[in-house]
PDB file of C-alpha atoms in Angstrom:
ATOM      1  CA  MET A   1       0.006   0.069  -0.002  1.00 62.00           C
ATOM      2  CA  LYS A   2       2.940   2.366   0.852  1.00 70.00           C
ATOM      3  CA  LYS A   3       4.305   1.794  -2.521  1.00 70.00           C
ATOM      4  CA  VAL A   4       1.012   2.757  -4.184  1.00 63.00           C
ATOM      5  CA  VAL A   5       0.966   5.827  -2.206  1.00 58.00           C
ATOM      6  CA  ILE A   6       4.630   6.657  -3.219  1.00 69.00           C
ATOM      7  CA  PHE A   7       3.788   5.994  -6.868  1.00 69.00           C
ATOM      8  CA  LEU A   8       0.758   8.223  -6.833  1.00 68.00           C
ATOM      9  CA  GLY A   9       2.620  10.831  -5.029  1.00 67.00           C
ATOM     10  CA  ASN A  10       5.582  10.998  -7.471  1.00 76.00           C
ATOM     11  CA  GLU A  11       6.420  14.308  -8.772  1.00 83.00           C
ATOM     12  CA  ILE A  12       6.965  13.188 -12.175  1.00 86.00           C
ATOM     13  CA  LEU A  13       3.739  11.196 -12.406  1.00 85.00           C
ATOM     14  CA  LEU A  14       1.829  14.529 -11.243  1.00 87.00           C
ATOM     15  CA  GLY A  15       3.836  16.542 -13.732  1.00 88.00           C
ATOM     16  CA  MET A  16       2.958  14.204 -16.581  1.00 91.00           C
ATOM     17  CA  LEU A  17      -0.816  14.090 -15.447  1.00 91.00           C
ATOM     18  CA  ILE A  18      -0.835  17.937 -15.258  1.00 92.00           C
ATOM     19  CA  THR A  19       0.847  18.079 -18.811  1.00 93.00           C
ATOM     20  CA  VAL A  20      -1.404  15.397 -20.473  1.00 93.00           C
ATOM     21  CA  LEU A  21      -4.439  16.799 -18.820  1.00 94.00           C
ATOM     22  CA  SER A  22      -3.702  20.304 -19.894  1.00 95.00           C
ATOM     23  CA  ILE A  23      -2.990  19.245 -23.542  1.00 95.00           C
ATOM     24  CA  PHE A  24      -6.397  17.339 -23.675  1.00 93.00           C
ATOM     25  CA  THR A  25      -8.082  20.235 -22.394  1.00 95.00           C
ATOM     26  CA  ALA A  26      -6.771  22.655 -24.793  1.00 96.00           C
ATOM     27  CA  ILE A  27      -7.415  20.105 -27.490  1.00 95.00           C
ATOM     28  CA  ALA A  28     -10.993  19.636 -26.584  1.00 95.00           C
ATOM     29  CA  SER A  29     -11.589  23.309 -26.138  1.00 96.00           C
ATOM     30  CA  PHE A  30     -10.034  24.112 -29.629  1.00 96.00           C
ATOM     31  CA  GLN A  31     -11.854  21.278 -31.395  1.00 96.00           C
ATOM     32  CA  GLY A  32     -15.220  22.271 -29.531  1.00 95.00           C
ATOM     33  CA  ALA A  33     -14.718  25.929 -30.624  1.00 96.00           C
ATOM     34  CA  LEU A  34     -14.154  24.585 -34.415  1.00 96.00           C
ATOM     35  CA  SER A  35     -17.111  22.521 -34.107  1.00 96.00           C
ATOM     36  CA  ASP A  36     -19.334  25.610 -32.868  1.00 95.00           C
ATOM     37  CA  GLY A  37     -18.044  27.556 -35.900  1.00 96.00           C
ATOM     38  CA  ASN A  38     -18.854  24.689 -38.316  1.00 96.00           C
ATOM     39  CA  GLN A  39     -22.268  24.500 -36.788  1.00 97.00           C
ATOM     40  CA  ASN A  40     -22.915  28.223 -37.203  1.00 97.00           C
ATOM     41  CA  ASP A  41     -21.632  27.998 -40.952  1.00 97.00           C
ATOM     42  CA  ALA A  42     -24.125  25.058 -41.566  1.00 97.00           C
ATOM     43  CA  GLU A  43     -27.009  26.723 -40.108  1.00 97.00           C
ATOM     44  CA  ILE A  44     -26.455  29.907 -41.914  1.00 97.00           C
ATOM     45  CA  GLN A  45     -26.047  27.883 -45.138  1.00 97.00           C
ATOM     46  CA  GLY A  46     -29.192  25.921 -44.192  1.00 97.00           C
ATOM     47  CA  MET A  47     -31.173  29.290 -43.698  1.00 98.00           C
ATOM     48  CA  GLN A  48     -30.029  30.713 -46.849  1.00 98.00           C
ATOM     49  CA  ALA A  49     -31.035  27.890 -48.953  1.00 97.00           C
ATOM     50  CA  LEU A  50     -34.209  27.799 -47.190  1.00 97.00           C
ATOM     51  CA  ASN A  51     -35.058  31.521 -47.844  1.00 97.00           C
ATOM     52  CA  ASP A  52     -33.612  30.996 -51.535  1.00 97.00           C
ATOM     53  CA  GLY A  53     -36.011  27.844 -51.676  1.00 97.00           C
ATOM     54  CA  ASN A  54     -39.084  29.815 -50.459  1.00 97.00           C
ATOM     55  CA  ALA A  55     -38.550  32.582 -52.820  1.00 97.00           C
ATOM     56  CA  GLU A  56     -38.067  30.084 -55.761  1.00 97.00           C
ATOM     57  CA  TYR A  57     -41.047  28.185 -54.694  1.00 97.00           C
ATOM     58  CA  LEU A  58     -43.436  31.265 -54.763  1.00 97.00           C
ATOM     59  CA  THR A  59     -41.844  32.258 -58.391  1.00 96.00           C
ATOM     60  CA  GLU A  60     -42.423  28.569 -59.482  1.00 96.00           C
ATOM     61  CA  ASN A  61     -46.109  28.830 -58.520  1.00 96.00           C
ATOM     62  CA  GLN A  62     -46.629  32.101 -60.287  1.00 97.00           C
ATOM     63  CA  ASN A  63     -45.074  30.220 -63.416  1.00 96.00           C
ATOM     64  CA  ILE A  64     -47.405  27.459 -63.046  1.00 96.00           C
ATOM     65  CA  SER A  65     -50.370  29.818 -62.419  1.00 96.00           C
ATOM     66  CA  GLN A  66     -49.256  31.664 -65.574  1.00 96.00           C
ATOM     67  CA  ASP A  67     -49.260  28.234 -67.497  1.00 95.00           C
ATOM     68  CA  TYR A  68     -52.674  27.639 -66.357  1.00 95.00           C
ATOM     69  CA  ASN A  69     -53.746  31.022 -67.570  1.00 96.00           C
ATOM     70  CA  TYR A  70     -52.124  30.590 -70.942  1.00 95.00           C
ATOM     71  CA  TYR A  71     -53.205  27.122 -71.430  1.00 94.00           C
ATOM     72  CA  ASP A  72     -56.934  28.029 -70.575  1.00 94.00           C
ATOM     73  CA  ASN A  73     -56.815  30.916 -72.981  1.00 95.00           C
ATOM     74  CA  TRP A  74     -55.081  28.942 -75.542  1.00 93.00           C
ATOM     75  CA  TYR A  75     -57.850  25.977 -75.344  1.00 91.00           C
ATOM     76  CA  ILE A  76     -60.706  28.586 -75.475  1.00 94.00           C
ATOM     77  CA  ASN A  77     -59.199  30.431 -78.478  1.00 94.00           C
ATOM     78  CA  GLN A  78     -57.882  27.506 -80.435  1.00 89.00           C
ATOM     79  CA  ASP A  79     -61.064  26.908 -82.477  1.00 88.00           C
ATOM     80  CA  THR A  80     -62.269  30.605 -82.701  1.00 91.00           C
ATOM     81  CA  ASN A  81     -59.258  32.906 -82.945  1.00 91.00           C
ATOM     82  CA  LEU A  82     -56.205  31.348 -84.043  1.00 91.00           C
ATOM     83  CA  GLU A  83     -54.033  34.267 -83.641  1.00 93.00           C
ATOM     84  CA  ALA A  84     -54.865  34.731 -79.903  1.00 93.00           C
ATOM     85  CA  ALA A  85     -54.381  30.870 -79.491  1.00 92.00           C
ATOM     86  CA  ASP A  86     -51.049  31.074 -81.099  1.00 92.00           C
ATOM     87  CA  TYR A  87     -50.098  33.937 -78.839  1.00 94.00           C
ATOM     88  CA  TYR A  88     -50.889  32.023 -75.804  1.00 93.00           C
ATOM     89  CA  GLN A  89     -49.291  28.717 -77.143  1.00 93.00           C
ATOM     90  CA  PHE A  90     -46.023  30.574 -77.673  1.00 94.00           C
ATOM     91  CA  ASN A  91     -45.901  31.826 -74.034  1.00 94.00           C
ATOM     92  CA  PHE A  92     -46.120  28.083 -72.659  1.00 94.00           C
ATOM     93  CA  SER A  93     -43.226  27.206 -70.640  1.00 94.00           C
ATOM     94  CA  GLN A  94     -40.923  24.564 -71.812  1.00 94.00           C
ATOM     95  CA  GLN A  95     -42.379  22.057 -69.070  1.00 95.00           C
ATOM     96  CA  LEU A  96     -45.821  22.716 -70.443  1.00 94.00           C
ATOM     97  CA  GLN A  97     -44.827  22.060 -73.976  1.00 93.00           C
ATOM     98  CA  ASP A  98     -43.096  18.863 -72.904  1.00 93.00           C
ATOM     99  CA  ALA A  99     -46.150  17.792 -70.943  1.00 93.00           C
ATOM    100  CA  ILE A 100     -48.350  18.160 -73.864  1.00 92.00           C
ATOM    101  CA  ALA A 101     -46.010  16.387 -76.250  1.00 92.00           C
ATOM    102  CA  ARG A 102     -45.865  13.505 -73.690  1.00 91.00           C
ATOM    103  CA  ASP A 103     -49.846  13.328 -73.423  1.00 89.00           C
ATOM    104  CA  PRO A 104     -51.999  16.010 -74.672  1.00 86.00           C
ATOM    105  CA  ASN A 105     -54.866  14.592 -72.470  1.00 86.00           C
ATOM    106  CA  THR A 106     -53.060  14.650 -69.421  1.00 86.00           C
ATOM    107  CA  VAL A 107     -51.197  17.845 -69.384  1.00 86.00           C
ATOM    108  CA  TRP A 108     -50.747  18.440 -65.715  1.00 91.00           C
ATOM    109  CA  ASP A 109     -49.002  15.180 -64.755  1.00 91.00           C
ATOM    110  CA  ASP A 110     -46.653  14.801 -61.898  1.00 92.00           C
ATOM    111  CA  GLN A 111     -43.593  15.135 -64.196  1.00 94.00           C
ATOM    112  CA  TYR A 112     -44.836  18.629 -65.107  1.00 94.00           C
ATOM    113  CA  TYR A 113     -44.853  19.835 -61.412  1.00 95.00           C
ATOM    114  CA  GLU A 114     -41.628  18.273 -60.469  1.00 95.00           C
ATOM    115  CA  GLU A 115     -39.805  19.886 -63.356  1.00 95.00           C
ATOM    116  CA  MET A 116     -41.515  23.166 -62.588  1.00 95.00           C
ATOM    117  CA  SER A 117     -40.434  23.087 -58.907  1.00 96.00           C
ATOM    118  CA  ALA A 118     -37.024  21.451 -59.328  1.00 96.00           C
ATOM    119  CA  THR A 119     -35.124  24.527 -58.314  1.00 96.00           C
ATOM    120  CA  SER A 120     -37.067  24.777 -55.029  1.00 96.00           C
ATOM    121  CA  ALA A 121     -36.987  21.260 -54.264  1.00 96.00           C
ATOM    122  CA  GLU A 122     -33.185  21.168 -54.765  1.00 97.00           C
ATOM    123  CA  LEU A 123     -32.752  24.305 -52.386  1.00 97.00           C
ATOM    124  CA  PHE A 124     -35.071  22.643 -49.698  1.00 97.00           C
ATOM    125  CA  GLU A 125     -32.948  19.525 -49.937  1.00 97.00           C
ATOM    126  CA  SER A 126     -29.716  21.353 -49.819  1.00 97.00           C
ATOM    127  CA  SER A 127     -31.251  23.401 -46.668  1.00 97.00           C
ATOM    128  CA  GLU A 128     -32.164  20.048 -45.052  1.00 97.00           C
ATOM    129  CA  ALA A 129     -28.691  18.609 -45.686  1.00 97.00           C
ATOM    130  CA  SER A 130     -27.174  21.739 -44.147  1.00 97.00           C
ATOM    131  CA  PHE A 131     -29.365  21.615 -41.001  1.00 97.00           C
ATOM    132  CA  ILE A 132     -28.424  17.943 -40.477  1.00 97.00           C
ATOM    133  CA  LEU A 133     -24.853  18.871 -40.747  1.00 97.00           C
ATOM    134  CA  ALA A 134     -25.361  21.456 -38.314  1.00 97.00           C
ATOM    135  CA  THR A 135     -26.908  19.057 -35.876  1.00 97.00           C
ATOM    136  CA  ASP A 136     -23.913  16.728 -36.456  1.00 97.00           C
ATOM    137  CA  TRP A 137     -21.564  19.511 -35.667  1.00 97.00           C
ATOM    138  CA  ASN A 138     -23.563  20.380 -32.553  1.00 96.00           C
ATOM    139  CA  GLU A 139     -23.555  16.781 -31.407  1.00 96.00           C
ATOM    140  CA  ARG A 140     -19.576  16.797 -31.868  1.00 96.00           C
ATOM    141  CA  GLY A 141     -19.169  20.131 -29.872  1.00 96.00           C
ATOM    142  CA  ASP A 142     -21.362  18.850 -27.188  1.00 96.00           C
ATOM    143  CA  HIS A 143     -19.211  15.751 -26.699  1.00 96.00           C
ATOM    144  CA  LEU A 144     -16.118  17.866 -26.813  1.00 96.00           C
ATOM    145  CA  GLN A 145     -17.618  20.030 -24.097  1.00 96.00           C
ATOM    146  CA  LEU A 146     -17.912  16.897 -21.845  1.00 96.00           C
ATOM    147  CA  VAL A 147     -14.332  16.018 -22.559  1.00 96.00           C
ATOM    148  CA  LEU A 148     -13.213  19.414 -21.667  1.00 96.00           C
ATOM    149  CA  THR A 149     -15.253  19.259 -18.496  1.00 96.00           C
ATOM    150  CA  ILE A 150     -13.866  15.873 -17.556  1.00 96.00           C
ATOM    151  CA  MET A 151     -10.261  17.009 -18.302  1.00 95.00           C
ATOM    152  CA  ALA A 152     -10.658  19.975 -16.259  1.00 95.00           C
ATOM    153  CA  ILE A 153     -11.959  18.211 -13.380  1.00 96.00           C
ATOM    154  CA  GLY A 154      -8.920  15.879 -13.650  1.00 95.00           C
ATOM    155  CA  LEU A 155      -6.572  18.835 -14.000  1.00 94.00           C
ATOM    156  CA  ALA A 156      -8.166  20.104 -10.709  1.00 94.00           C
ATOM    157  CA  PHE A 157      -7.592  16.873  -8.870  1.00 93.00           C
ATOM    158  CA  ALA A 158      -3.676  16.849 -10.091  1.00 92.00           C
ATOM    159  CA  GLY A 159      -3.520  20.483  -8.950  1.00 90.00           C
ATOM    160  CA  TRP A 160      -4.878  19.624  -5.550  1.00 91.00           C
ATOM    161  CA  ALA A 161      -2.562  16.505  -5.175  1.00 88.00           C
ATOM    162  CA  SER A 162       0.353  18.744  -6.126  1.00 86.00           C
ATOM    163  CA  ILE A 163      -0.255  21.051  -3.071  1.00 87.00           C
ATOM    164  CA  ASN A 164      -0.025  17.983  -0.630  1.00 81.00           C
ATOM    165  CA  LYS A 165       3.103  16.602   0.703  1.00 82.00           C
ATOM    166  CA  GLU A 166       4.575  13.697  -1.220  1.00 75.00           C
ATOM    167  CA  GLU A 167       3.879  11.091   1.513  1.00 75.00           C
ATOM    168  CA  SER A 168       0.295  12.253   2.029  1.00 77.00           C
ATOM    169  CA  ASN A 169      -2.534   9.864   1.515  1.00 82.00           C
ATOM    170  CA  LEU A 170      -4.471  13.012   0.429  1.00 86.00           C
ATOM    171  CA  ARG A 171      -2.079  13.460  -2.488  1.00 85.00           C
ATOM    172  CA  ALA A 172      -2.327   9.815  -3.615  1.00 85.00           C
ATOM    173  CA  PHE A 173      -6.263   9.953  -3.413  1.00 89.00           C
ATOM    174  CA  PHE A 174      -6.222  13.059  -5.512  1.00 90.00           C
ATOM    175  CA  SER A 175      -3.639  11.763  -8.059  1.00 90.00           C
ATOM    176  CA  LEU A 176      -5.664   8.549  -8.308  1.00 91.00           C
ATOM    177  CA  PHE A 177      -8.722  10.513  -9.105  1.00 93.00           C
ATOM    178  CA  SER A 178      -6.677  12.565 -11.609  1.00 93.00           C
ATOM    179  CA  ILE A 179      -5.618   9.277 -13.421  1.00 93.00           C
ATOM    180  CA  ILE A 180      -9.270   8.040 -13.296  1.00 95.00           C
ATOM    181  CA  THR A 181     -10.643  11.206 -14.928  1.00 96.00           C
ATOM    182  CA  LEU A 182      -7.868  11.116 -17.569  1.00 95.00           C
ATOM    183  CA  ILE A 183      -8.929   7.508 -18.611  1.00 96.00           C
ATOM    184  CA  ILE A 184     -12.593   8.605 -18.738  1.00 96.00           C
ATOM    185  CA  GLY A 185     -11.744  11.749 -20.517  1.00 95.00           C
ATOM    186  CA  LEU A 186      -9.672   9.829 -23.078  1.00 95.00           C
ATOM    187  CA  PHE A 187     -12.453   7.291 -23.678  1.00 96.00           C
ATOM    188  CA  SER A 188     -14.892  10.233 -24.079  1.00 95.00           C
ATOM    189  CA  TYR A 189     -12.500  11.949 -26.284  1.00 95.00           C
ATOM    190  CA  PHE A 190     -12.112   8.977 -28.726  1.00 95.00           C
ATOM    191  CA  ALA A 191     -15.671   8.396 -28.626  1.00 95.00           C
ATOM    192  CA  THR A 192     -16.548  11.774 -29.860  1.00 94.00           C
ATOM    193  CA  PRO A 193     -18.336  11.447 -33.244  1.00 94.00           C
ATOM    194  CA  ILE A 194     -16.609  12.581 -36.396  1.00 93.00           C
ATOM    195  CA  VAL A 195     -18.421  14.796 -38.858  1.00 92.00           C
ATOM    196  CA  GLY A 196     -17.539  13.910 -42.484  1.00 79.00           C
TER     197      GLY A 196
END
């Protein structure tokens, strides 16, 4: 038992504990700050894509409404006023022209709506991907915050151990707790999710 107390109270061991705990505290703090920054960037990109998607969605709906209007007017005038019908037909969107070419009896098919809303759908998907990425960075940052806390507690134990006399049981007690928190902190650090 006395050998354990002497080993745990050794100045070199305490110096190594303080060094290793300080390094991992700094690493966890730095990587946590990077994770927070990456989370913020991803959230900003997500909001930007969402706002752009909403604006594009409104534009696409206006274009669809315009197609409805042109198509209705073309349909009404095709037998009675060929010049007006040609004018309205000339203004059909490419997607509407493609839909008519596919099947004149089913103009407003799913493919038409998918093609008309392709840009907003892409922006909404991009927004969702950015928000998922932000959540992943947030989770990594939370894990690193836990590592930082554990390492800081271990550092405090090492500090308390170092102010006691070398033969003191209290020094060995704090040194042991410092080693335990270092091990827990290392396990937590290596279990931190990686965002890829």
